[in-house]
Amino acid sequence: MSTSPKPVKKVPIHLQSAQNRVYIKNGEIVNHDKSFKADVYIEDGIIKFVGPSSEITIPGGVRTIDASGLMIIPGGIDPHTHMQLPFGGAVAVDDFYHGTKAAVAGGTTMIIDFVLPNKHESMIEAYDKWRSWADPKVCCDYGLHVGITWWSKSVSEEIGILCKELGVNSFKTFMAYKGLYQLNDSDLLDVFERIRHLNGVAMVHAENGDIIAKNTQRLLAEGINGPEGHELSRPEEVEAEAVHRACVLAHQADCPLYVVHVMSKSAGIELARARHRYRGRYIMGETLAAALGTDATCCQHLGFDAEAAHVLSPPLRPDKTTPEFLMKLLANDDLQLTGSDNCTFNKEHKALGKGDFTKIPNGVNGVEDRMSLVWEKGVHAGLLDPCRFVAVTSTNAAKIFNIYPQKGRIAVGSDADIVIWNPNATRTISKDTHHHACDFNIFEGMTVHGVCEFVLVRGRICAERGNVRVAEGFGRFIPTPVRPPFVYDIIEGKVQSQPEEQHEEKQNGSVAKRFAELD
Ligand SMILES: C[C@@H](CNC(N)=O)C(=O)O
Ligand SMILES: [Zn+2]
Ligand SMILES: [Zn+2]
Ligand SMILES: [Zn+2]
């Protein structure tokens, strides 16, 4: 043990201006690329110091947290939510307050929600509407994607304004929801070319809406009108076909494409193949907590309420091997990140679909349990390491939507969105204890490893050992600038997404082998 005092660099602490001064000591910091022991000092919502305790002197009056035996991880970023979405004749019950309170309770400190204009509604008017809903209510920071639910010259002009002036860089298109949101291939090509021109990110809901419409007509005519008709109308090949087609359209338009809610093995394989075909450029894929945590067999024959509560699109699949398969795609970087698609309706809303499954409002919970589910089914199951867990629950979303390292990293200068994570603690998920506004939890009764001991939102302790103390309206809108380097440096050939030889090996080796048995 050295006795001579080590020369230490004093970090000046400007006391008078400091708010929310927190010091986290003895923890293991886990970023997407490495983990290491270090202390963290936070002031005014920003991380001011990351390093050994010997290099900082903490004055009195600072809240100190002992994180011994715990991990310090970047707050989760959920890239796919629908708070208080008007949909199917109802409005999602998790509004921007309850939805972000549930997010924070589960370790997510930023959401990216979707503006979904009605057909022929101005994109910018819809954006203003979503901002007016969210700004007064959010408990954590948020961003917005905008749905291109119809296409015209005026829409093309408006998405330019959204990119240049209103902090939006990502636009969701739909190949399903015929008559509501669906675009045809010709319009999709135009949209992707426009988004590429704007240096934005195209997103897609990939299911073949024409096949779904035909199947639905047939099923209802045959008297199959219960919730089981939902998945029967859109089996996984209907999702996989659309994923393949969307990737080809995006590649032809030279446009980066983010495929949302990949829910099946077949769709995951199509996405992995497209990524390998295009050498990791252009195509990114997201799966959901629902697809990783459960499957369609969990509620079979449990009656309308339980089955309708699990209805979302694309649907949960009856193949029980789907969750682990999708987790392995995440581990292998065939998929890049996880969302929740949190869009919750109560029993009386889901009952709108009694006698006609097409009238069941689509959507499930997930924003509160996503982090624990990915930890349980990924890290605790031995499929992900902790760094990859951080990548798929936080950092990759920050990089793709161009808010890294402000978000998605424990580093000096980054926002103090921090979770002190207990990897060994467990909790049991239930509608009776969750923070959602909804009366159902699709993970009911599941015991998961990975629990938040503390959650800090821009330095403010908003959850402490299960006690959630959020502030309505404390969150801010976070602009997502165009041209994310993580996406565009590869497209413009400035960096290789993967070395050629590694790609060849993947092309000829693991990819073909990995998926051969599924052909
Ligand atoms: C409308 C929205 C939410 N509903 C759903 N995923 O079932 C979506 O398709 O992502
Ligand atoms: Zn969708
Ligand atoms: Zn969605
Ligand atoms: Zn279930």
XYZ file of C-alpha atoms and ligand atoms in Angstrom:
532
model
C 0.000 0.000 0.000
C 1.767 3.215 -1.083
C 2.074 5.714 1.795
C 3.252 8.787 -0.162
C 0.231 10.923 -1.127
C -0.488 10.637 -4.846
C -0.511 13.986 -6.682
C -4.156 14.583 -7.404
C -5.707 16.939 -9.917
C -8.234 18.960 -7.983
C -11.492 19.329 -9.888
C -12.806 22.794 -9.123
C -16.394 22.557 -7.997
C -18.371 25.790 -8.614
C -20.596 25.485 -5.609
C -22.728 28.539 -5.972
C -24.171 27.626 -9.364
C -24.563 23.915 -8.701
C -27.982 22.268 -8.660
C -28.724 18.591 -8.325
C -25.208 17.752 -7.204
C -24.906 13.989 -6.975
C -21.847 11.813 -6.441
C -22.012 8.129 -7.293
C -19.122 6.099 -5.939
C -17.778 2.510 -6.056
C -19.874 1.504 -9.059
C -18.981 -0.340 -12.276
C -19.617 1.890 -15.269
C -20.919 -0.007 -18.306
C -20.944 1.744 -21.652
C -21.637 0.042 -24.982
C -17.922 -0.380 -25.689
C -16.342 -1.020 -22.278
C -16.916 -1.346 -18.563
C -14.674 -0.023 -15.799
C -14.713 1.017 -12.143
C -15.048 4.760 -11.633
C -16.911 7.394 -9.668
C -19.303 9.867 -11.271
C -19.980 13.461 -10.267
C -23.060 15.252 -11.587
C -23.976 18.919 -11.473
C -26.755 20.875 -13.185
C -27.960 17.749 -14.997
C -24.621 17.084 -16.704
C -21.901 14.539 -15.935
C -18.941 16.634 -14.816
C -16.479 13.948 -13.704
C -15.855 10.266 -14.355
C -12.786 8.821 -12.675
C -11.108 7.544 -9.536
C -12.214 8.999 -6.201
C -8.588 10.071 -5.620
C -8.979 12.677 -8.364
C -11.944 14.559 -6.975
C -12.785 16.302 -3.736
C -16.477 16.373 -3.009
C -17.691 19.212 -0.783
C -20.428 18.776 1.796
C -24.083 19.014 0.826
C -23.724 16.725 -2.165
C -25.984 13.690 -2.308
C -23.666 10.682 -2.333
C -24.788 7.240 -3.524
C -22.724 4.155 -2.769
C -23.023 1.945 -5.858
C -20.858 -0.899 -4.518
C -21.698 -4.141 -6.346
C -23.942 -2.261 -8.772
C -23.654 -1.129 -12.393
C -23.857 2.464 -13.600
C -25.439 2.414 -17.066
C -26.762 5.033 -19.493
C -30.484 5.564 -19.068
C -32.508 3.471 -21.492
C -33.731 5.065 -24.715
C -36.973 3.585 -26.033
C -37.127 4.476 -29.746
C -40.702 3.329 -30.235
C -43.670 4.513 -28.128
C -47.222 5.738 -28.763
C -48.341 7.675 -25.715
C -52.027 8.760 -25.768
C -52.292 7.710 -29.419
C -55.805 8.083 -30.896
C -56.208 4.694 -32.622
C -59.089 2.414 -33.611
C -61.727 4.591 -32.007
C -59.916 4.796 -28.665
C -57.015 6.758 -27.151
C -54.064 4.912 -25.635
C -54.423 5.172 -21.841
C -50.704 5.657 -21.149
C -50.535 9.379 -21.796
C -47.256 11.278 -21.839
C -47.301 11.525 -18.041
C -48.148 7.948 -17.092
C -46.154 6.539 -19.993
C -42.961 8.411 -19.112
C -43.453 7.741 -15.396
C -43.564 4.023 -16.225
C -40.520 4.485 -18.453
C -38.484 6.091 -15.672
C -39.606 3.477 -13.155
C -38.119 0.807 -15.416
C -34.854 2.616 -16.195
C -35.752 4.332 -19.478
C -34.868 8.040 -19.399
C -35.810 8.994 -22.943
C -38.547 7.932 -25.326
C -38.983 8.647 -29.027
C -42.677 8.805 -29.871
C -44.501 8.924 -33.206
C -46.543 11.754 -34.681
C -49.162 9.933 -36.771
C -51.078 12.451 -38.947
C -54.455 11.451 -40.346
C -54.585 11.133 -44.130
C -54.446 14.607 -45.703
C -53.590 16.205 -42.346
C -50.605 18.580 -42.400
C -47.458 16.930 -41.021
C -46.532 20.144 -39.224
C -49.967 20.667 -37.687
C -49.832 17.072 -36.422
C -46.317 17.684 -35.051
C -47.542 20.795 -33.210
C -50.421 18.747 -31.767
C -48.069 16.039 -30.425
C -45.755 18.691 -28.961
C -48.737 20.300 -27.180
C -49.661 16.905 -25.726
C -46.159 15.932 -24.645
C -44.394 19.095 -23.479
C -46.544 19.754 -20.375
C -46.589 16.109 -19.300
C -43.334 14.276 -19.984
C -41.304 13.193 -16.929
C -38.235 12.440 -19.053
C -36.771 13.764 -22.279
C -38.381 12.753 -25.563
C -37.947 12.952 -29.307
C -40.397 12.546 -32.197
C -40.534 10.513 -35.385
C -43.198 11.562 -37.901
C -45.392 9.070 -39.724
C -45.750 9.604 -43.468
C -49.300 8.348 -43.636
C -49.984 9.896 -47.049
C -47.805 11.338 -49.819
C -47.954 14.508 -51.921
C -45.813 17.469 -52.921
C -46.949 19.311 -49.804
C -45.915 16.384 -47.583
C -42.529 16.332 -49.293
C -42.090 20.041 -48.555
C -43.256 19.706 -44.954
C -40.823 16.924 -44.091
C -38.083 19.242 -45.304
C -39.220 21.832 -42.774
C -39.438 19.167 -40.054
C -35.804 18.251 -40.748
C -34.435 21.736 -41.120
C -36.403 23.614 -38.456
C -38.292 21.307 -36.110
C -35.762 18.732 -34.933
C -37.056 15.634 -36.694
C -34.744 13.318 -38.676
C -36.809 10.107 -38.881
C -39.999 9.248 -40.707
C -42.106 6.117 -40.403
C -43.811 4.650 -43.451
C -46.406 1.887 -43.438
C -46.805 -1.086 -45.776
C -49.863 -2.166 -43.756
C -53.040 -0.578 -42.332
C -54.574 -0.435 -45.802
C -56.732 2.669 -46.209
C -55.374 4.231 -43.022
C -51.561 4.576 -43.279
C -50.465 2.214 -46.086
C -48.388 3.536 -49.017
C -47.772 1.675 -52.287
C -44.294 0.797 -53.556
C -44.115 3.732 -55.946
C -44.860 6.236 -53.187
C -42.460 4.412 -50.847
C -39.676 4.850 -53.406
C -40.445 8.580 -53.693
C -40.543 8.926 -49.895
C -37.235 7.071 -49.415
C -35.543 9.162 -52.107
C -36.791 12.364 -50.440
C -35.605 11.219 -46.990
C -32.192 10.322 -48.448
C -31.989 13.773 -49.989
C -32.694 15.270 -46.555
C -30.069 13.036 -44.865
C -32.794 11.577 -42.701
C -33.645 8.053 -41.557
C -36.563 6.171 -43.106
C -38.520 3.802 -40.898
C -41.019 1.193 -41.971
C -43.845 -0.897 -40.575
C -43.237 -3.942 -42.745
C -46.266 -6.141 -43.328
C -48.028 -6.738 -46.638
C -51.263 -4.819 -46.102
C -52.913 -6.145 -49.283
C -52.510 -9.770 -48.204
C -53.775 -8.869 -44.713
C -56.868 -7.211 -46.194
C -57.633 -10.243 -48.365
C -57.071 -12.718 -45.539
C -59.199 -10.645 -43.179
C -62.096 -10.610 -45.623
C -61.894 -14.392 -45.966
C -61.557 -15.094 -42.226
C -64.518 -12.885 -41.270
C -66.602 -14.473 -44.064
C -65.744 -17.870 -42.575
C -66.908 -16.640 -39.160
C -63.419 -16.495 -37.641
C -63.843 -13.136 -35.881
C -62.148 -13.658 -32.507
C -58.666 -12.345 -31.529
C -57.112 -15.505 -33.013
C -58.064 -14.100 -36.425
C -55.529 -11.301 -36.003
C -52.409 -13.460 -36.344
C -54.125 -15.791 -38.827
C -54.633 -12.766 -41.135
C -50.918 -11.876 -41.021
C -48.706 -14.960 -40.547
C -44.991 -14.346 -40.353
C -44.303 -14.764 -44.067
C -46.546 -11.704 -44.632
C -44.152 -9.748 -42.418
C -41.019 -11.291 -43.936
C -42.093 -10.532 -47.512
C -42.593 -6.875 -46.637
C -39.245 -6.658 -44.823
C -37.485 -7.996 -47.913
C -39.366 -5.633 -50.236
C -38.771 -2.604 -47.981
C -35.027 -3.320 -47.878
C -34.857 -3.564 -51.688
C -36.853 -0.332 -52.103
C -34.584 1.486 -49.613
C -31.443 0.162 -51.275
C -32.717 1.234 -54.691
C -33.350 4.696 -53.214
C -29.908 4.687 -51.545
C -31.739 5.473 -48.315
C -30.984 4.216 -44.767
C -33.898 2.154 -43.471
C -34.838 1.308 -39.902
C -37.284 -1.600 -39.757
C -39.452 -1.205 -36.662
C -40.920 -3.992 -34.515
C -39.415 -7.088 -36.136
C -41.652 -9.736 -34.541
C -40.764 -13.034 -36.209
C -37.895 -15.330 -37.128
C -38.658 -15.091 -40.862
C -38.632 -11.286 -40.778
C -35.442 -11.279 -38.696
C -33.744 -13.520 -41.242
C -34.793 -11.277 -44.144
C -33.375 -8.291 -42.308
C -30.122 -10.088 -41.473
C -29.754 -11.154 -45.105
C -30.336 -7.611 -46.325
C -27.737 -6.285 -43.906
C -25.230 -8.815 -45.201
C -26.224 -8.203 -48.821
C -25.608 -4.489 -48.392
C -22.540 -4.976 -46.168
C -24.213 -3.642 -43.016
C -25.180 -0.371 -44.672
C -28.670 1.006 -45.181
C -30.591 -1.461 -42.996
C -31.157 -1.377 -39.228
C -33.631 -3.447 -37.264
C -35.532 -3.111 -34.011
C -37.374 -5.739 -32.076
C -39.722 -5.280 -29.126
C -39.800 -6.241 -25.460
C -43.033 -8.088 -26.274
C -41.327 -10.282 -28.901
C -38.366 -10.964 -26.619
C -40.413 -11.596 -23.499
C -43.389 -13.636 -24.607
C -45.159 -15.282 -27.554
C -48.685 -15.942 -28.794
C -49.065 -19.194 -26.824
C -49.070 -17.328 -23.468
C -52.721 -16.360 -23.825
C -54.185 -19.002 -26.159
C -57.633 -20.215 -25.024
C -57.677 -17.761 -22.113
C -60.691 -15.943 -23.523
C -61.288 -12.689 -25.376
C -59.921 -10.223 -22.776
C -56.524 -11.919 -22.374
C -56.130 -12.633 -26.084
C -57.238 -9.135 -27.172
C -54.823 -7.610 -24.625
C -51.960 -9.215 -26.552
C -53.051 -7.900 -29.961
C -50.479 -5.686 -31.671
C -49.125 -5.504 -35.221
C -47.130 -7.343 -36.352
C -48.545 -9.939 -33.967
C -46.854 -12.101 -31.363
C -45.997 -15.403 -33.022
C -47.135 -18.915 -31.997
C -43.600 -20.249 -32.564
C -42.219 -20.495 -29.015
C -38.628 -20.365 -30.246
C -39.118 -16.826 -31.562
C -38.010 -14.859 -28.444
C -34.645 -16.610 -28.125
C -34.030 -16.450 -31.870
C -34.602 -12.681 -31.905
C -32.331 -12.262 -28.870
C -29.586 -14.114 -30.755
C -30.057 -11.762 -33.718
C -29.582 -8.851 -31.285
C -26.455 -10.503 -29.872
C -25.042 -10.964 -33.360
C -25.826 -7.424 -34.515
C -28.297 -8.739 -37.070
C -30.727 -6.589 -35.089
C -29.488 -3.356 -33.478
C -31.916 -2.290 -30.806
C -35.036 -2.836 -28.742
C -38.165 -0.729 -28.361
C -41.480 -1.274 -26.631
C -44.107 0.043 -29.060
C -45.943 0.967 -25.859
C -49.507 1.643 -26.978
C -51.842 0.563 -24.180
C -55.627 0.168 -24.142
C -57.874 -1.009 -21.339
C -60.336 -3.868 -21.403
C -63.249 -1.698 -22.474
C -61.296 -0.375 -25.450
C -60.110 -3.809 -26.543
C -63.777 -4.936 -26.280
C -64.527 -2.718 -29.295
C -63.249 -5.725 -31.237
C -65.706 -8.278 -29.861
C -67.143 -10.021 -32.919
C -64.649 -8.411 -35.285
C -60.923 -8.743 -34.510
C -60.062 -5.902 -36.914
C -61.675 -3.509 -34.419
C -59.415 -4.484 -31.501
C -57.192 -1.420 -30.918
C -53.664 -2.643 -31.595
C -51.030 -2.216 -28.930
C -49.492 -3.528 -25.714
C -47.360 -2.331 -22.788
C -43.559 -2.557 -22.636
C -41.966 0.789 -21.787
C -41.580 -0.015 -18.075
C -40.399 -3.614 -18.422
C -38.213 -3.427 -21.547
C -34.892 -2.999 -19.703
C -35.500 -5.858 -17.240
C -36.804 -8.154 -19.964
C -33.761 -7.615 -22.177
C -31.555 -8.206 -19.136
C -33.434 -11.384 -18.142
C -33.768 -12.917 -21.614
C -30.428 -11.594 -22.840
C -27.734 -11.141 -20.200
C -29.054 -13.451 -17.475
C -29.702 -16.082 -20.144
C -26.069 -15.790 -21.264
C -26.837 -14.456 -24.759
C -25.777 -10.807 -24.306
C -22.903 -9.303 -22.361
C -23.587 -6.128 -20.310
C -21.992 -3.847 -22.908
C -24.214 -5.248 -25.651
C -27.190 -4.796 -23.309
C -26.343 -1.080 -23.114
C -25.943 -0.899 -26.888
C -29.337 -2.399 -27.673
C -31.299 -0.602 -24.945
C -29.723 2.851 -25.202
C -26.596 3.672 -27.209
C -27.603 2.425 -30.662
C -30.794 4.476 -30.520
C -28.757 7.548 -29.549
C -26.358 6.946 -32.459
C -29.007 6.192 -35.090
C -31.065 9.275 -34.178
C -27.961 11.452 -33.820
C -28.096 12.447 -30.148
C -24.944 10.567 -29.096
C -23.009 11.137 -26.820
C -25.389 13.691 -25.277
C -27.503 10.612 -24.695
C -26.538 6.940 -24.490
C -23.199 7.200 -22.679
C -21.719 7.698 -19.222
C -19.101 10.330 -20.051
C -18.075 13.846 -19.078
C -20.362 16.311 -20.828
C -23.171 13.827 -21.415
C -26.625 14.372 -19.940
C -26.861 12.781 -16.499
C -29.455 10.226 -17.588
C -28.162 7.413 -15.408
C -29.438 4.122 -14.029
C -27.817 2.386 -11.068
C -28.598 -1.172 -12.029
C -28.713 -4.215 -9.781
C -28.051 -7.187 -12.043
C -28.749 -9.779 -9.367
C -31.951 -8.412 -7.870
C -35.250 -9.727 -9.175
C -38.763 -8.380 -9.393
C -42.081 -9.891 -10.425
C -44.006 -8.003 -13.085
C -47.683 -7.280 -12.455
C -50.445 -4.880 -13.455
C -50.985 -4.457 -9.697
C -47.558 -2.893 -9.202
C -46.597 -1.411 -12.572
C -46.729 2.362 -13.127
C -48.722 2.189 -16.348
C -52.255 3.556 -16.574
C -53.443 0.315 -18.197
C -55.257 -2.593 -16.543
C -53.203 -5.352 -18.160
C -49.550 -6.348 -18.377
C -48.602 -8.863 -21.069
C -45.685 -10.034 -18.848
C -47.951 -10.661 -15.818
C -46.309 -12.840 -13.173
C -42.906 -12.993 -14.875
C -39.936 -12.773 -12.488
C -36.981 -10.978 -14.041
C -33.389 -10.244 -13.042
C -32.183 -6.687 -13.429
C -33.706 -3.993 -11.211
C -33.179 -0.232 -11.056
C -31.883 0.862 -7.661
C -31.715 4.517 -8.759
C -32.824 6.340 -11.916
C -31.535 9.857 -12.588
C -33.140 12.000 -15.266
C -30.769 14.834 -16.127
C -29.259 14.524 -12.666
C -32.559 14.504 -10.788
C -33.128 11.342 -8.719
C -36.538 10.238 -10.016
C -36.545 6.682 -8.734
C -34.885 5.414 -5.597
C -35.139 1.783 -4.506
C -38.611 1.410 -5.985
C -39.878 4.801 -4.855
C -40.718 6.746 -8.055
C -40.709 10.538 -7.654
C -41.057 12.010 -11.143
C -41.993 15.565 -12.012
C -44.668 16.104 -14.667
C -43.275 18.348 -17.393
C -39.656 17.984 -16.251
C -38.717 16.300 -19.554
C -37.666 18.284 -22.609
C -38.086 17.810 -26.333
C -34.731 16.670 -27.769
C -34.199 17.601 -31.456
C -32.728 14.777 -33.536
C -30.477 16.384 -36.182
C -30.187 15.035 -39.733
C -27.185 13.129 -41.051
C -26.340 10.806 -38.144
C -22.666 9.854 -38.696
C -23.378 6.333 -37.413
C -25.614 5.871 -40.455
C -24.337 8.250 -43.114
C -20.577 7.724 -42.773
C -21.188 4.138 -43.849
C -23.607 5.021 -46.658
C -21.194 7.634 -48.003
C -18.375 5.099 -47.789
C -16.432 7.109 -45.237
C -16.178 4.036 -43.012
C -16.575 0.329 -43.649
C -19.418 -1.157 -41.623
C -17.424 -4.366 -41.426
C -14.089 -5.428 -42.921
C -14.518 -7.085 -46.324
C -12.993 -10.392 -45.221
C -15.203 -10.483 -42.120
C -18.164 -9.801 -44.392
C -17.179 -12.606 -46.800
C -16.904 -15.035 -43.877
C -20.334 -13.956 -42.653
C -21.765 -14.148 -46.173
C -20.440 -17.623 -46.853
C -20.091 -18.898 -43.360
C -22.295 -18.156 -40.389
C -25.185 -16.410 -42.214
C -25.965 -19.250 -44.593
C -25.375 -21.841 -41.877
C -27.277 -19.890 -39.255
C -30.368 -19.649 -41.386
C -30.140 -22.759 -43.554
C -32.200 -24.864 -41.202
C -34.979 -22.323 -41.408
C -35.403 -22.443 -45.189
C -50.013 1.871 -34.765
C -48.752 1.478 -34.071
C -49.027 0.790 -32.750
N -49.729 -0.446 -32.821
C -49.158 -1.658 -32.971
N -47.870 -1.771 -33.135
O -49.850 -2.644 -32.962
C -47.804 0.644 -34.886
O -48.175 -0.015 -35.858
O -46.636 0.627 -34.520
Zn -46.041 -0.126 -36.632
Zn -45.593 1.446 -33.157
Zn -49.177 -12.959 -21.945
